[in-house]
Amino acid sequence: MTGWHAADDLVARYTDGSLPEPDAWSLEKHLESCGSCAARASQAARAGAAGPVLAQVRDAVLDTVPHVRRARTPLAAPPTAPPLPAPPTPAVPASAPPRRARAVGGRLGRIVWAAGPALRGAWTGAVLLVAVGALALAYGGGSDSARPLLLALAPVVPVAGVALSYGRYADPLYELAATSPSGGLRLLLTRTAAVLAVSVPLLTVAGLLLPAAGPRLPQAPAAAAWLLPGLALTLAALALSGYTGCRTGSTVVGGGWLLALAAPVLAAGGAGPASTGSGLAARLAQQLSLYFTGAPAQWGWAAGAALCALLLTARRTAYDRLETM
């Protein structure tokens, strides 16, 4: 017996065959240890369209066993046997950890598992490398291009984290995770939230610590101007993952963003001063200002994020399919 019980609609969808396979596998595992839910599932199956057929099959099987056939004949009630003594309660070893300590350890383990491979692998180190590298480029190398480069990379950092957090290519325990009660879109959103919780503070603080652009460069957008575009790109990667998988969807969205930045910058470079490092940084700052600065740009990113969220909600069942992720 467990503390969680399946909802009535979940049991009904399981018995009529409309429940997705990962949810059905998870519910079957729960029915093995929960007699109450197993009885409800059996009752729902008997009450459905297959109920008469199941009853006929059950009677035919029982009639083939002689002692079961005899047992089904009404007989006198056997004498009541005396109750058996209760087994002694085993003593708890003195070295057993306290219940609260075990609960905290189990909760911490579930949080680490739900965070996903991105926070347990090299991705967190890559985020720190981007933030520290930008600071080192600005203060150690005296470069004015640190802020534009950081703002250009910041929106795709969470997208890369999504690609490394979910899917058969990233998670060695993906099949088990997808068939758990919290698998599918719920687990994907949990791991995306963990990615954002790490990347957003680190990159925003790094942007705030960077010095202002020199007189040779136009003023770059504010340090927090990338947050809404980063959220929109992350939601776009999640929405596209329902069609192509996490790795392909994240690659398309991240590559599209970098191409949208690099193509205008390189096209306007030419062979003059604009082709130098400072000229490219100036063009990158201008392009970022075009994408990030002003209410129309931010409202556009907000509308894109809302549309991607609606598509994600409408396609939520697509994330239960193991072969597409």
PDB file of C-alpha atoms in Angstrom:
ATOM      1  CA  MET A   1       0.000   0.000   0.000  1.00  0.00           C
ATOM      2  CA  THR A   2       1.321   3.448  -0.927  1.00  0.00           C
ATOM      3  CA  GLY A   3       0.290   6.980  -0.014  1.00  0.00           C
ATOM      4  CA  TRP A   4      -0.631   7.875  -3.602  1.00  0.00           C
ATOM      5  CA  HIS A   5      -3.714   6.537  -5.364  1.00  0.00           C
ATOM      6  CA  ALA A   6      -4.650   6.755  -9.023  1.00  0.00           C
ATOM      7  CA  ALA A   7      -7.396   9.150 -10.020  1.00  0.00           C
ATOM      8  CA  ASP A   8     -10.677   7.768 -11.359  1.00  0.00           C
ATOM      9  CA  ASP A   9     -10.152   9.174 -14.847  1.00  0.00           C
ATOM     10  CA  LEU A  10      -6.644   7.654 -14.940  1.00  0.00           C
ATOM     11  CA  VAL A  11      -8.058   4.224 -14.040  1.00  0.00           C
ATOM     12  CA  ALA A  12     -10.841   4.586 -16.607  1.00  0.00           C
ATOM     13  CA  ARG A  13      -8.402   5.520 -19.398  1.00  0.00           C
ATOM     14  CA  TYR A  14      -6.174   2.596 -18.397  1.00  0.00           C
ATOM     15  CA  THR A  15      -9.003   0.062 -18.618  1.00  0.00           C
ATOM     16  CA  ASP A  16     -10.309   1.320 -21.964  1.00  0.00           C
ATOM     17  CA  GLY A  17      -6.820   1.423 -23.516  1.00  0.00           C
ATOM     18  CA  SER A  18      -6.605   5.191 -24.149  1.00  0.00           C
ATOM     19  CA  LEU A  19      -3.861   5.896 -21.592  1.00  0.00           C
ATOM     20  CA  PRO A  20      -0.396   6.579 -23.114  1.00  0.00           C
ATOM     21  CA  GLU A  21       2.077   3.736 -22.740  1.00  0.00           C
ATOM     22  CA  PRO A  22       4.427   5.460 -20.240  1.00  0.00           C
ATOM     23  CA  ASP A  23       1.494   6.302 -17.951  1.00  0.00           C
ATOM     24  CA  ALA A  24       0.091   2.789 -18.342  1.00  0.00           C
ATOM     25  CA  TRP A  25       3.441   1.232 -17.392  1.00  0.00           C
ATOM     26  CA  SER A  26       3.680   3.471 -14.361  1.00  0.00           C
ATOM     27  CA  LEU A  27       0.121   2.662 -13.269  1.00  0.00           C
ATOM     28  CA  GLU A  28       0.697  -1.075 -13.693  1.00  0.00           C
ATOM     29  CA  LYS A  29       3.717  -0.835 -11.415  1.00  0.00           C
ATOM     30  CA  HIS A  30       1.577   0.971  -8.851  1.00  0.00           C
ATOM     31  CA  LEU A  31      -1.210  -1.619  -9.085  1.00  0.00           C
ATOM     32  CA  GLU A  32       1.260  -4.339  -8.096  1.00  0.00           C
ATOM     33  CA  SER A  33       1.629  -2.800  -4.641  1.00  0.00           C
ATOM     34  CA  CYS A  34      -1.739  -1.081  -4.092  1.00  0.00           C
ATOM     35  CA  GLY A  35      -4.691  -3.382  -3.548  1.00  0.00           C
ATOM     36  CA  SER A  36      -7.202  -0.528  -3.425  1.00  0.00           C
ATOM     37  CA  CYS A  37      -6.288   0.797  -6.857  1.00  0.00           C
ATOM     38  CA  ALA A  38      -6.057  -2.738  -8.245  1.00  0.00           C
ATOM     39  CA  ALA A  39      -9.600  -3.442  -7.045  1.00  0.00           C
ATOM     40  CA  ARG A  40     -10.825  -0.205  -8.644  1.00  0.00           C
ATOM     41  CA  ALA A  41      -9.120  -1.086 -11.912  1.00  0.00           C
ATOM     42  CA  SER A  42     -10.671  -4.572 -11.856  1.00  0.00           C
ATOM     43  CA  GLN A  43     -14.102  -3.127 -11.141  1.00  0.00           C
ATOM     44  CA  ALA A  44     -13.734  -0.585 -13.960  1.00  0.00           C
ATOM     45  CA  ALA A  45     -12.703  -3.333 -16.382  1.00  0.00           C
ATOM     46  CA  ARG A  46     -15.707  -5.485 -15.432  1.00  0.00           C
ATOM     47  CA  ALA A  47     -18.038  -2.512 -15.799  1.00  0.00           C
ATOM     48  CA  GLY A  48     -16.732  -1.674 -19.268  1.00  0.00           C
ATOM     49  CA  ALA A  49     -17.498  -3.148 -22.659  1.00  0.00           C
ATOM     50  CA  ALA A  50     -15.166  -6.081 -22.043  1.00  0.00           C
ATOM     51  CA  GLY A  51     -16.884  -7.027 -18.761  1.00  0.00           C
ATOM     52  CA  PRO A  52     -19.099  -9.865 -20.094  1.00  0.00           C
ATOM     53  CA  VAL A  53     -16.209 -11.360 -22.044  1.00  0.00           C
ATOM     54  CA  LEU A  54     -13.956 -11.242 -18.971  1.00  0.00           C
ATOM     55  CA  ALA A  55     -16.660 -12.949 -16.893  1.00  0.00           C
ATOM     56  CA  GLN A  56     -17.048 -15.741 -19.446  1.00  0.00           C
ATOM     57  CA  VAL A  57     -13.300 -16.276 -19.647  1.00  0.00           C
ATOM     58  CA  ARG A  58     -13.019 -16.348 -15.853  1.00  0.00           C
ATOM     59  CA  ASP A  59     -15.828 -18.913 -15.502  1.00  0.00           C
ATOM     60  CA  ALA A  60     -14.348 -21.076 -18.259  1.00  0.00           C
ATOM     61  CA  VAL A  61     -10.932 -21.047 -16.606  1.00  0.00           C
ATOM     62  CA  LEU A  62     -12.331 -21.850 -13.157  1.00  0.00           C
ATOM     63  CA  ASP A  63     -14.432 -24.713 -14.529  1.00  0.00           C
ATOM     64  CA  THR A  64     -11.312 -26.430 -15.837  1.00  0.00           C
ATOM     65  CA  VAL A  65      -9.844 -26.773 -12.331  1.00  0.00           C
ATOM     66  CA  PRO A  66     -11.595 -29.580 -10.340  1.00  0.00           C
ATOM     67  CA  HIS A  67     -10.911 -28.382  -6.818  1.00  0.00           C
ATOM     68  CA  VAL A  68     -11.934 -24.827  -7.752  1.00  0.00           C
ATOM     69  CA  ARG A  69     -15.167 -26.165  -9.278  1.00  0.00           C
ATOM     70  CA  ARG A  70     -15.900 -28.050  -6.059  1.00  0.00           C
ATOM     71  CA  ALA A  71     -15.053 -24.978  -4.012  1.00  0.00           C
ATOM     72  CA  ARG A  72     -17.598 -22.970  -5.947  1.00  0.00           C
ATOM     73  CA  THR A  73     -20.345 -25.400  -4.746  1.00  0.00           C
ATOM     74  CA  PRO A  74     -22.050 -24.054  -1.574  1.00  0.00           C
ATOM     75  CA  LEU A  75     -20.699 -25.929   1.461  1.00  0.00           C
ATOM     76  CA  ALA A  76     -21.031 -25.626   5.175  1.00  0.00           C
ATOM     77  CA  ALA A  77     -18.820 -23.040   6.710  1.00  0.00           C
ATOM     78  CA  PRO A  78     -15.653 -24.598   8.173  1.00  0.00           C
ATOM     79  CA  PRO A  79     -14.942 -24.142  11.860  1.00  0.00           C
ATOM     80  CA  THR A  80     -13.161 -20.960  12.704  1.00  0.00           C
ATOM     81  CA  ALA A  81      -9.498 -21.507  13.485  1.00  0.00           C
ATOM     82  CA  PRO A  82      -7.995 -19.779  16.503  1.00  0.00           C
ATOM     83  CA  PRO A  83      -6.187 -16.568  15.626  1.00  0.00           C
ATOM     84  CA  LEU A  84      -2.448 -16.785  15.253  1.00  0.00           C
ATOM     85  CA  PRO A  85      -0.303 -14.789  17.657  1.00  0.00           C
ATOM     86  CA  ALA A  86       1.036 -11.525  16.279  1.00  0.00           C
ATOM     87  CA  PRO A  87       4.697 -11.687  15.221  1.00  0.00           C
ATOM     88  CA  PRO A  88       7.092  -9.858  17.486  1.00  0.00           C
ATOM     89  CA  THR A  89       8.044  -6.352  16.423  1.00  0.00           C
ATOM     90  CA  PRO A  90      11.689  -6.283  15.308  1.00  0.00           C
ATOM     91  CA  ALA A  91      13.880  -4.025  17.320  1.00  0.00           C
ATOM     92  CA  VAL A  92      15.305  -0.971  15.542  1.00  0.00           C
ATOM     93  CA  PRO A  93      19.119  -0.989  15.567  1.00  0.00           C
ATOM     94  CA  ALA A  94      20.684   1.775  17.577  1.00  0.00           C
ATOM     95  CA  SER A  95      22.764   2.805  14.593  1.00  0.00           C
ATOM     96  CA  ALA A  96      19.751   3.388  12.306  1.00  0.00           C
ATOM     97  CA  PRO A  97      19.617   7.004  11.048  1.00  0.00           C
ATOM     98  CA  PRO A  98      16.780   9.190  12.331  1.00  0.00           C
ATOM     99  CA  ARG A  99      13.602   9.283  10.287  1.00  0.00           C
ATOM    100  CA  ARG A 100      13.979  13.005   9.583  1.00  0.00           C
ATOM    101  CA  ALA A 101      17.533  12.550   8.318  1.00  0.00           C
ATOM    102  CA  ARG A 102      16.427   9.775   5.976  1.00  0.00           C
ATOM    103  CA  ALA A 103      13.542  11.931   4.733  1.00  0.00           C
ATOM    104  CA  VAL A 104      15.853  14.863   4.043  1.00  0.00           C
ATOM    105  CA  GLY A 105      18.330  12.613   2.242  1.00  0.00           C
ATOM    106  CA  GLY A 106      15.583  11.064   0.129  1.00  0.00           C
ATOM    107  CA  ARG A 107      14.153  14.473  -0.753  1.00  0.00           C
ATOM    108  CA  LEU A 108      17.585  15.751  -1.720  1.00  0.00           C
ATOM    109  CA  GLY A 109      18.141  12.702  -3.897  1.00  0.00           C
ATOM    110  CA  ARG A 110      14.825  13.259  -5.682  1.00  0.00           C
ATOM    111  CA  ILE A 111      15.706  16.913  -6.290  1.00  0.00           C
ATOM    112  CA  VAL A 112      19.102  15.983  -7.750  1.00  0.00           C
ATOM    113  CA  TRP A 113      17.510  13.318  -9.960  1.00  0.00           C
ATOM    114  CA  ALA A 114      14.779  15.688 -11.144  1.00  0.00           C
ATOM    115  CA  ALA A 115      17.358  18.380 -11.940  1.00  0.00           C
ATOM    116  CA  GLY A 116      18.608  16.223 -14.774  1.00  0.00           C
ATOM    117  CA  PRO A 117      21.948  15.438 -16.386  1.00  0.00           C
ATOM    118  CA  ALA A 118      22.558  19.088 -17.323  1.00  0.00           C
ATOM    119  CA  LEU A 119      23.141  20.099 -13.702  1.00  0.00           C
ATOM    120  CA  ARG A 120      25.119  16.956 -12.909  1.00  0.00           C
ATOM    121  CA  GLY A 121      27.450  17.081 -15.914  1.00  0.00           C
ATOM    122  CA  ALA A 122      29.622  19.541 -17.744  1.00  0.00           C
ATOM    123  CA  TRP A 123      26.864  22.033 -18.553  1.00  0.00           C
ATOM    124  CA  THR A 124      27.096  23.863 -15.224  1.00  0.00           C
ATOM    125  CA  GLY A 125      30.832  24.194 -15.731  1.00  0.00           C
ATOM    126  CA  ALA A 126      30.190  25.574 -19.214  1.00  0.00           C
ATOM    127  CA  VAL A 127      27.860  28.243 -17.800  1.00  0.00           C
ATOM    128  CA  LEU A 128      30.486  29.254 -15.258  1.00  0.00           C
ATOM    129  CA  LEU A 129      33.083  29.321 -18.023  1.00  0.00           C
ATOM    130  CA  VAL A 130      30.948  31.698 -20.111  1.00  0.00           C
ATOM    131  CA  ALA A 131      30.384  34.041 -17.170  1.00  0.00           C
ATOM    132  CA  VAL A 132      33.965  33.984 -15.905  1.00  0.00           C
ATOM    133  CA  GLY A 133      35.329  34.193 -19.461  1.00  0.00           C
ATOM    134  CA  ALA A 134      33.336  37.351 -20.131  1.00  0.00           C
ATOM    135  CA  LEU A 135      34.640  38.950 -16.941  1.00  0.00           C
ATOM    136  CA  ALA A 136      38.203  37.903 -17.739  1.00  0.00           C
ATOM    137  CA  LEU A 137      37.890  39.273 -21.279  1.00  0.00           C
ATOM    138  CA  ALA A 138      36.636  42.609 -19.983  1.00  0.00           C
ATOM    139  CA  TYR A 139      38.944  43.152 -17.009  1.00  0.00           C
ATOM    140  CA  GLY A 140      41.933  41.011 -17.912  1.00  0.00           C
ATOM    141  CA  GLY A 141      42.063  41.619 -21.641  1.00  0.00           C
ATOM    142  CA  GLY A 142      40.612  45.125 -21.662  1.00  0.00           C
ATOM    143  CA  SER A 143      38.206  44.212 -24.471  1.00  0.00           C
ATOM    144  CA  ASP A 144      35.071  46.245 -25.134  1.00  0.00           C
ATOM    145  CA  SER A 145      33.351  43.299 -26.803  1.00  0.00           C
ATOM    146  CA  ALA A 146      32.745  41.282 -23.610  1.00  0.00           C
ATOM    147  CA  ARG A 147      29.233  42.610 -22.984  1.00  0.00           C
ATOM    148  CA  PRO A 148      27.978  42.122 -26.582  1.00  0.00           C
ATOM    149  CA  LEU A 149      29.414  38.603 -26.694  1.00  0.00           C
ATOM    150  CA  LEU A 150      27.838  37.682 -23.368  1.00  0.00           C
ATOM    151  CA  LEU A 151      24.450  39.054 -24.416  1.00  0.00           C
ATOM    152  CA  ALA A 152      24.711  37.152 -27.698  1.00  0.00           C
ATOM    153  CA  LEU A 153      25.421  33.820 -25.998  1.00  0.00           C
ATOM    154  CA  ALA A 154      23.191  34.212 -22.931  1.00  0.00           C
ATOM    155  CA  PRO A 155      19.844  33.412 -24.653  1.00  0.00           C
ATOM    156  CA  VAL A 156      21.122  30.099 -26.087  1.00  0.00           C
ATOM    157  CA  VAL A 157      22.731  28.862 -22.863  1.00  0.00           C
ATOM    158  CA  PRO A 158      19.375  27.670 -21.403  1.00  0.00           C
ATOM    159  CA  VAL A 159      18.516  26.163 -24.790  1.00  0.00           C
ATOM    160  CA  ALA A 160      21.695  24.079 -24.649  1.00  0.00           C
ATOM    161  CA  GLY A 161      20.788  23.054 -21.098  1.00  0.00           C
ATOM    162  CA  VAL A 162      17.410  21.779 -22.308  1.00  0.00           C
ATOM    163  CA  ALA A 163      19.132  19.663 -24.965  1.00  0.00           C
ATOM    164  CA  LEU A 164      21.344  18.102 -22.283  1.00  0.00           C
ATOM    165  CA  SER A 165      18.561  17.571 -19.744  1.00  0.00           C
ATOM    166  CA  TYR A 166      16.053  15.284 -21.408  1.00  0.00           C
ATOM    167  CA  GLY A 167      15.898  12.666 -24.123  1.00  0.00           C
ATOM    168  CA  ARG A 168      17.390   9.292 -24.922  1.00  0.00           C
ATOM    169  CA  TYR A 169      20.657  10.885 -26.084  1.00  0.00           C
ATOM    170  CA  ALA A 170      21.283  12.810 -22.857  1.00  0.00           C
ATOM    171  CA  ASP A 171      19.862  10.814 -19.945  1.00  0.00           C
ATOM    172  CA  PRO A 172      21.044   7.198 -19.407  1.00  0.00           C
ATOM    173  CA  LEU A 173      17.964   6.615 -17.220  1.00  0.00           C
ATOM    174  CA  TYR A 174      15.599   8.121 -19.737  1.00  0.00           C
ATOM    175  CA  GLU A 175      13.310   5.100 -20.099  1.00  0.00           C
ATOM    176  CA  LEU A 176      12.820   4.882 -16.337  1.00  0.00           C
ATOM    177  CA  ALA A 177      12.295   8.638 -16.061  1.00  0.00           C
ATOM    178  CA  ALA A 178       9.740   8.754 -18.869  1.00  0.00           C
ATOM    179  CA  THR A 179       7.665   5.912 -17.380  1.00  0.00           C
ATOM    180  CA  SER A 180       7.559   7.391 -13.875  1.00  0.00           C
ATOM    181  CA  PRO A 181       4.375   9.178 -12.688  1.00  0.00           C
ATOM    182  CA  SER A 182       6.182  12.527 -13.066  1.00  0.00           C
ATOM    183  CA  GLY A 183       7.708  11.755 -16.469  1.00  0.00           C
ATOM    184  CA  GLY A 184       6.933  13.289 -19.822  1.00  0.00           C
ATOM    185  CA  LEU A 185       6.266  17.015 -20.058  1.00  0.00           C
ATOM    186  CA  ARG A 186       6.194  17.453 -16.286  1.00  0.00           C
ATOM    187  CA  LEU A 187       9.738  16.173 -15.891  1.00  0.00           C
ATOM    188  CA  LEU A 188      10.910  18.173 -18.915  1.00  0.00           C
ATOM    189  CA  LEU A 189       9.518  21.388 -17.410  1.00  0.00           C
ATOM    190  CA  THR A 190      11.064  20.547 -14.029  1.00  0.00           C
ATOM    191  CA  ARG A 191      14.492  20.133 -15.573  1.00  0.00           C
ATOM    192  CA  THR A 192      14.059  23.271 -17.677  1.00  0.00           C
ATOM    193  CA  ALA A 193      13.244  25.221 -14.521  1.00  0.00           C
ATOM    194  CA  ALA A 194      16.403  23.844 -12.907  1.00  0.00           C
ATOM    195  CA  VAL A 195      18.444  24.939 -15.944  1.00  0.00           C
ATOM    196  CA  LEU A 196      16.970  28.449 -15.782  1.00  0.00           C
ATOM    197  CA  ALA A 197      17.510  28.638 -12.020  1.00  0.00           C
ATOM    198  CA  VAL A 198      21.252  28.132 -12.559  1.00  0.00           C
ATOM    199  CA  SER A 199      21.883  30.022 -15.791  1.00  0.00           C
ATOM    200  CA  VAL A 200      19.766  33.141 -15.254  1.00  0.00           C
ATOM    201  CA  PRO A 201      21.392  34.345 -11.992  1.00  0.00           C
ATOM    202  CA  LEU A 202      24.940  33.547 -13.113  1.00  0.00           C
ATOM    203  CA  LEU A 203      24.698  35.240 -16.503  1.00  0.00           C
ATOM    204  CA  THR A 204      22.732  38.221 -15.200  1.00  0.00           C
ATOM    205  CA  VAL A 205      25.221  38.883 -12.401  1.00  0.00           C
ATOM    206  CA  ALA A 206      28.086  38.546 -14.870  1.00  0.00           C
ATOM    207  CA  GLY A 207      26.407  41.092 -17.131  1.00  0.00           C
ATOM    208  CA  LEU A 208      25.952  43.520 -14.256  1.00  0.00           C
ATOM    209  CA  LEU A 209      29.624  43.225 -13.308  1.00  0.00           C
ATOM    210  CA  LEU A 210      30.867  43.970 -16.810  1.00  0.00           C
ATOM    211  CA  PRO A 211      32.090  47.517 -17.441  1.00  0.00           C
ATOM    212  CA  ALA A 212      30.193  49.854 -19.733  1.00  0.00           C
ATOM    213  CA  ALA A 213      31.128  49.962 -23.414  1.00  0.00           C
ATOM    214  CA  GLY A 214      33.932  52.271 -24.396  1.00  0.00           C
ATOM    215  CA  PRO A 215      33.492  55.392 -26.513  1.00  0.00           C
ATOM    216  CA  ARG A 216      34.350  53.461 -29.682  1.00  0.00           C
ATOM    217  CA  LEU A 217      31.317  51.187 -29.329  1.00  0.00           C
ATOM    218  CA  PRO A 218      27.602  51.940 -29.219  1.00  0.00           C
ATOM    219  CA  GLN A 219      25.908  51.296 -25.903  1.00  0.00           C
ATOM    220  CA  ALA A 220      24.950  47.616 -25.603  1.00  0.00           C
ATOM    221  CA  PRO A 221      21.574  46.562 -24.152  1.00  0.00           C
ATOM    222  CA  ALA A 222      21.122  46.281 -20.402  1.00  0.00           C
ATOM    223  CA  ALA A 223      22.381  43.213 -18.559  1.00  0.00           C
ATOM    224  CA  ALA A 224      18.852  41.857 -18.032  1.00  0.00           C
ATOM    225  CA  ALA A 225      17.591  42.609 -21.555  1.00  0.00           C
ATOM    226  CA  TRP A 226      18.244  39.017 -22.631  1.00  0.00           C
ATOM    227  CA  LEU A 227      15.911  37.412 -20.063  1.00  0.00           C
ATOM    228  CA  LEU A 228      12.677  37.593 -22.056  1.00  0.00           C
ATOM    229  CA  PRO A 229      14.364  36.590 -25.352  1.00  0.00           C
ATOM    230  CA  GLY A 230      16.071  33.728 -23.520  1.00  0.00           C
ATOM    231  CA  LEU A 231      12.720  32.558 -22.129  1.00  0.00           C
ATOM    232  CA  ALA A 232      11.115  32.755 -25.568  1.00  0.00           C
ATOM    233  CA  LEU A 233      13.936  30.776 -27.190  1.00  0.00           C
ATOM    234  CA  THR A 234      13.773  28.156 -24.427  1.00  0.00           C
ATOM    235  CA  LEU A 235      10.013  27.730 -24.880  1.00  0.00           C
ATOM    236  CA  ALA A 236      10.516  27.556 -28.646  1.00  0.00           C
ATOM    237  CA  ALA A 237      13.045  24.744 -28.168  1.00  0.00           C
ATOM    238  CA  LEU A 238      10.602  22.888 -25.894  1.00  0.00           C
ATOM    239  CA  ALA A 239       7.746  23.302 -28.363  1.00  0.00           C
ATOM    240  CA  LEU A 240       9.866  22.141 -31.297  1.00  0.00           C
ATOM    241  CA  SER A 241      11.090  19.178 -29.239  1.00  0.00           C
ATOM    242  CA  GLY A 242       7.586  17.722 -29.368  1.00  0.00           C
ATOM    243  CA  TYR A 243       8.066  17.266 -33.124  1.00  0.00           C
ATOM    244  CA  THR A 244      11.788  16.597 -33.534  1.00  0.00           C
ATOM    245  CA  GLY A 245      13.185  15.638 -30.115  1.00  0.00           C
ATOM    246  CA  CYS A 246      15.086  17.721 -27.587  1.00  0.00           C
ATOM    247  CA  ARG A 247      18.495  17.587 -29.235  1.00  0.00           C
ATOM    248  CA  THR A 248      17.300  18.495 -32.732  1.00  0.00           C
ATOM    249  CA  GLY A 249      14.842  21.134 -31.533  1.00  0.00           C
ATOM    250  CA  SER A 250      17.425  22.843 -29.346  1.00  0.00           C
ATOM    251  CA  THR A 251      20.014  22.752 -32.138  1.00  0.00           C
ATOM    252  CA  VAL A 252      17.609  24.348 -34.628  1.00  0.00           C
ATOM    253  CA  VAL A 253      16.546  27.113 -32.221  1.00  0.00           C
ATOM    254  CA  GLY A 254      20.061  27.854 -30.960  1.00  0.00           C
ATOM    255  CA  GLY A 255      21.570  27.774 -34.446  1.00  0.00           C
ATOM    256  CA  GLY A 256      18.799  29.981 -35.785  1.00  0.00           C
ATOM    257  CA  TRP A 257      19.459  32.596 -33.108  1.00  0.00           C
ATOM    258  CA  LEU A 258      23.194  32.652 -33.726  1.00  0.00           C
ATOM    259  CA  LEU A 259      22.618  32.851 -37.475  1.00  0.00           C
ATOM    260  CA  ALA A 260      20.180  35.738 -37.040  1.00  0.00           C
ATOM    261  CA  LEU A 261      22.909  37.599 -35.136  1.00  0.00           C
ATOM    262  CA  ALA A 262      25.950  36.658 -37.205  1.00  0.00           C
ATOM    263  CA  ALA A 263      24.510  37.078 -40.704  1.00  0.00           C
ATOM    264  CA  PRO A 264      23.752  40.842 -40.489  1.00  0.00           C
ATOM    265  CA  VAL A 265      27.015  41.517 -38.619  1.00  0.00           C
ATOM    266  CA  LEU A 266      29.177  39.727 -41.183  1.00  0.00           C
ATOM    267  CA  ALA A 267      27.218  41.072 -44.141  1.00  0.00           C
ATOM    268  CA  ALA A 268      27.792  44.670 -43.048  1.00  0.00           C
ATOM    269  CA  GLY A 269      31.481  44.112 -42.255  1.00  0.00           C
ATOM    270  CA  GLY A 270      33.000  44.707 -45.646  1.00  0.00           C
ATOM    271  CA  ALA A 271      36.736  45.299 -46.048  1.00  0.00           C
ATOM    272  CA  GLY A 272      37.030  48.579 -44.177  1.00  0.00           C
ATOM    273  CA  PRO A 273      37.313  49.388 -40.481  1.00  0.00           C
ATOM    274  CA  ALA A 274      34.067  47.541 -39.825  1.00  0.00           C
ATOM    275  CA  SER A 275      35.857  44.252 -40.517  1.00  0.00           C
ATOM    276  CA  THR A 276      38.204  44.689 -37.520  1.00  0.00           C
ATOM    277  CA  GLY A 277      37.478  43.305 -34.067  1.00  0.00           C
ATOM    278  CA  SER A 278      36.130  46.581 -32.732  1.00  0.00           C
ATOM    279  CA  GLY A 279      34.037  47.047 -35.867  1.00  0.00           C
ATOM    280  CA  LEU A 280      32.460  43.609 -35.517  1.00  0.00           C
ATOM    281  CA  ALA A 281      31.791  44.243 -31.833  1.00  0.00           C
ATOM    282  CA  ALA A 282      30.129  47.544 -32.707  1.00  0.00           C
ATOM    283  CA  ARG A 283      27.924  45.860 -35.308  1.00  0.00           C
ATOM    284  CA  LEU A 284      27.051  43.108 -32.829  1.00  0.00           C
ATOM    285  CA  ALA A 285      26.082  45.684 -30.209  1.00  0.00           C
ATOM    286  CA  GLN A 286      23.867  47.472 -32.725  1.00  0.00           C
ATOM    287  CA  GLN A 287      22.209  44.208 -33.751  1.00  0.00           C
ATOM    288  CA  LEU A 288      21.591  43.253 -30.136  1.00  0.00           C
ATOM    289  CA  SER A 289      20.068  46.671 -29.501  1.00  0.00           C
ATOM    290  CA  LEU A 290      17.762  46.099 -32.443  1.00  0.00           C
ATOM    291  CA  TYR A 291      16.629  42.736 -31.010  1.00  0.00           C
ATOM    292  CA  PHE A 292      16.552  43.601 -27.299  1.00  0.00           C
ATOM    293  CA  THR A 293      16.057  47.330 -26.749  1.00  0.00           C
ATOM    294  CA  GLY A 294      12.687  49.054 -26.676  1.00  0.00           C
ATOM    295  CA  ALA A 295       9.146  48.095 -25.768  1.00  0.00           C
ATOM    296  CA  PRO A 296       8.222  46.777 -29.266  1.00  0.00           C
ATOM    297  CA  ALA A 297      11.106  44.298 -29.216  1.00  0.00           C
ATOM    298  CA  GLN A 298      10.340  43.079 -25.712  1.00  0.00           C
ATOM    299  CA  TRP A 299       6.617  42.808 -26.446  1.00  0.00           C
ATOM    300  CA  GLY A 300       7.470  40.789 -29.533  1.00  0.00           C
ATOM    301  CA  TRP A 301       9.525  38.355 -27.458  1.00  0.00           C
ATOM    302  CA  ALA A 302       6.680  38.154 -24.916  1.00  0.00           C
ATOM    303  CA  ALA A 303       4.165  37.332 -27.656  1.00  0.00           C
ATOM    304  CA  GLY A 304       6.502  34.668 -29.032  1.00  0.00           C
ATOM    305  CA  ALA A 305       6.926  33.139 -25.585  1.00  0.00           C
ATOM    306  CA  ALA A 306       3.143  33.063 -25.066  1.00  0.00           C
ATOM    307  CA  LEU A 307       2.566  31.376 -28.432  1.00  0.00           C
ATOM    308  CA  CYS A 308       5.223  28.751 -27.705  1.00  0.00           C
ATOM    309  CA  ALA A 309       3.676  28.098 -24.288  1.00  0.00           C
ATOM    310  CA  LEU A 310       0.254  27.563 -25.892  1.00  0.00           C
ATOM    311  CA  LEU A 311       1.744  25.174 -28.437  1.00  0.00           C
ATOM    312  CA  LEU A 312       3.552  23.343 -25.648  1.00  0.00           C
ATOM    313  CA  THR A 313       0.283  22.915 -23.760  1.00  0.00           C
ATOM    314  CA  ALA A 314      -1.590  21.732 -26.833  1.00  0.00           C
ATOM    315  CA  ARG A 315       1.131  19.183 -27.654  1.00  0.00           C
ATOM    316  CA  ARG A 316       1.715  17.942 -24.095  1.00  0.00           C
ATOM    317  CA  THR A 317       0.907  14.309 -24.915  1.00  0.00           C
ATOM    318  CA  ALA A 318       3.662  14.214 -27.564  1.00  0.00           C
ATOM    319  CA  TYR A 319       6.292  14.185 -24.822  1.00  0.00           C
ATOM    320  CA  ASP A 320       5.135  10.769 -23.621  1.00  0.00           C
ATOM    321  CA  ARG A 321       6.460   9.064 -26.767  1.00  0.00           C
ATOM    322  CA  LEU A 322       9.847   7.514 -26.168  1.00  0.00           C
ATOM    323  CA  GLU A 323      10.735   7.177 -29.823  1.00  0.00           C
ATOM    324  CA  THR A 324      10.399  10.903 -30.606  1.00  0.00           C
ATOM    325  CA  MET A 325      12.453  12.337 -27.755  1.00  0.00           C
TER     326      MET A 325
END
